[in-house]
Amino acid sequence: MRQISASELVTRIKDACIEACTVLPQDVLNALENALAREESDSGRDVLKQLIENAHIAREEGIPICQDTGLTLVFVDMGEDVRLVGGSLYEAVNEGVRQGYTEGYLRKSVVSHPLARTNTGDNTPAVVHCRLVPGDTISVTVAPKGGGSENMSSVRMLTPSEGADGVLRFVVETVRNAGSNPCPPIIVGVGLGGTMEMAAILSKRALLREVGKASCVPPDAELERRLLDAVNATGIGPAGLGGRVTALAVHVESFPCHIASLPVAVTLQCHAARHASFTF
Amino acid sequence: MEVKKLSAPLTERDVCGLIAGDRVLLSGTIYTARDAAHARLVEMIRHGDKLPFDLTGQVLYYAGPTPAPPGRVIGSLGPTTSSRMDVYTVEMLNAGIKGMIGKGERSTDVIDAIVRHRAVYFAATGGAGALLAKRVVSCEVVAFEDLGCEAIHKLEVVDFPLIVINDCFGNDFYRQSRSRYSLGSP
């Protein structure tokens, strides 16, 4: 069985935290450029120009794209034929986050209890979603998630008869209620099916896909097109100042579900769709 | 479009010259305050305690910066969601603040109080923290240091770019602009 040292994972997580918070991925930058080309509203165009300039400043000067450097989501695909030595996976992830947020001058935005609300001081713990997969590699994506957009996310258990139209109504309602709060232009992650918690995780995983790349499941790709048109018909626009581009993309991920159920989760992702990945 | 230049703290005259949708470049002194700082300030106001700074005419910026790397005044500093401060805002306006900077819609109570007190609510671009931080020339923690990024920071800003959302005449730029581009319900 292949062995990987926990300390190596710590370093890679640390670097990924800093990279994710300071370098906007190229696909997101391209999506913002495309949005600028088709946005009709003057206010909306001004916002998009600011966001593109902001991304360049952050990258060149090595400072965070957004002051909300998020709660750190870490997606791990752990090969069944690889073993971490010298520490546990969760300890290594949290140590990497601790070092990344401290050494990278990132904001510490985590409180130790939802009601007591004392800052943990190092942005730990991360929220870790781990899957066991075949093979002998470890693949990791670090995706800091800001509070403004996360607060506007939502889950609803629809009934089967509500179908695609019900999904569309719920997604549009979520986006409309969110208004300018989640920092549009947003990316909408939709988790469809499974159970309540499965739908929520699917809606998060949907955001890891390259921005605007259609689902490889034909009905989901069709739904993505309908949802994107409906979301952009709200007129919310960049920063909520009115315009044609409320969302850069809608991504749907689906999973089989119970005969009685149609769970739908909607995660709203701000335009600072930050993530950094590595495999070893 | 014309851009108005203003200096903080604000006077009633400054505020009355602003209309929803105006672009503004704000210079002068502003103070950061997020959820935790608001909770403490309002508690102090209710108890009649001496406040860490005079609120008269002040502009509050709903924001919590990232730490300043060596050689920099401040880290990244964009606005947070304003609606979380709505529960405190009427009391803050009663206490004398004239302006607020954040992002996102305000409650009806807050919009009414903005009119009553002749105040103004500006938006800065959410998620443009690297760009906005370049307009900050000095930064000093003046209260609640234990709150970390949620402490109150006194900032000197130069040409900080804003847009007027709620003016003292009851206009709401979010509502106006959204209805202009909405294509109706699906």
PDB file of C-alpha atoms in Angstrom, chain A residues 234-236 242, chain B residues 173-184:
ATOM      1  CA  THR A 234     -34.810  38.299 -12.397  1.00  0.00           C
ATOM      2  CA  GLY A 235     -32.920  41.444 -13.387  1.00  0.00           C
ATOM      3  CA  ILE A 236     -30.917  41.437 -10.132  1.00  0.00           C
ATOM      4  CA  GLY A 242     -29.746  45.689 -12.027  1.00  0.00           C
TER       5      GLY A 242
ATOM      6  CA  PHE B 173     -31.763  51.895  -5.919  1.00  0.00           C
ATOM      7  CA  TYR B 174     -31.885  48.086  -5.657  1.00  0.00           C
ATOM      8  CA  ARG B 175     -35.655  48.085  -6.188  1.00  0.00           C
ATOM      9  CA  GLN B 176     -35.510  50.655  -8.963  1.00  0.00           C
ATOM     10  CA  SER B 177     -32.763  48.925 -10.903  1.00  0.00           C
ATOM     11  CA  ARG B 178     -34.081  45.402 -10.507  1.00  0.00           C
ATOM     12  CA  SER B 179     -37.524  46.311 -11.850  1.00  0.00           C
ATOM     13  CA  ARG B 180     -35.857  47.954 -14.834  1.00  0.00           C
ATOM     14  CA  TYR B 181     -34.142  44.734 -15.910  1.00  0.00           C
ATOM     15  CA  SER B 182     -36.624  42.114 -14.685  1.00  0.00           C
ATOM     16  CA  LEU B 183     -38.222  40.055 -17.442  1.00  0.00           C
ATOM     17  CA  GLY B 184     -41.099  38.933 -15.191  1.00  0.00           C
TER      18      GLY B 184
END
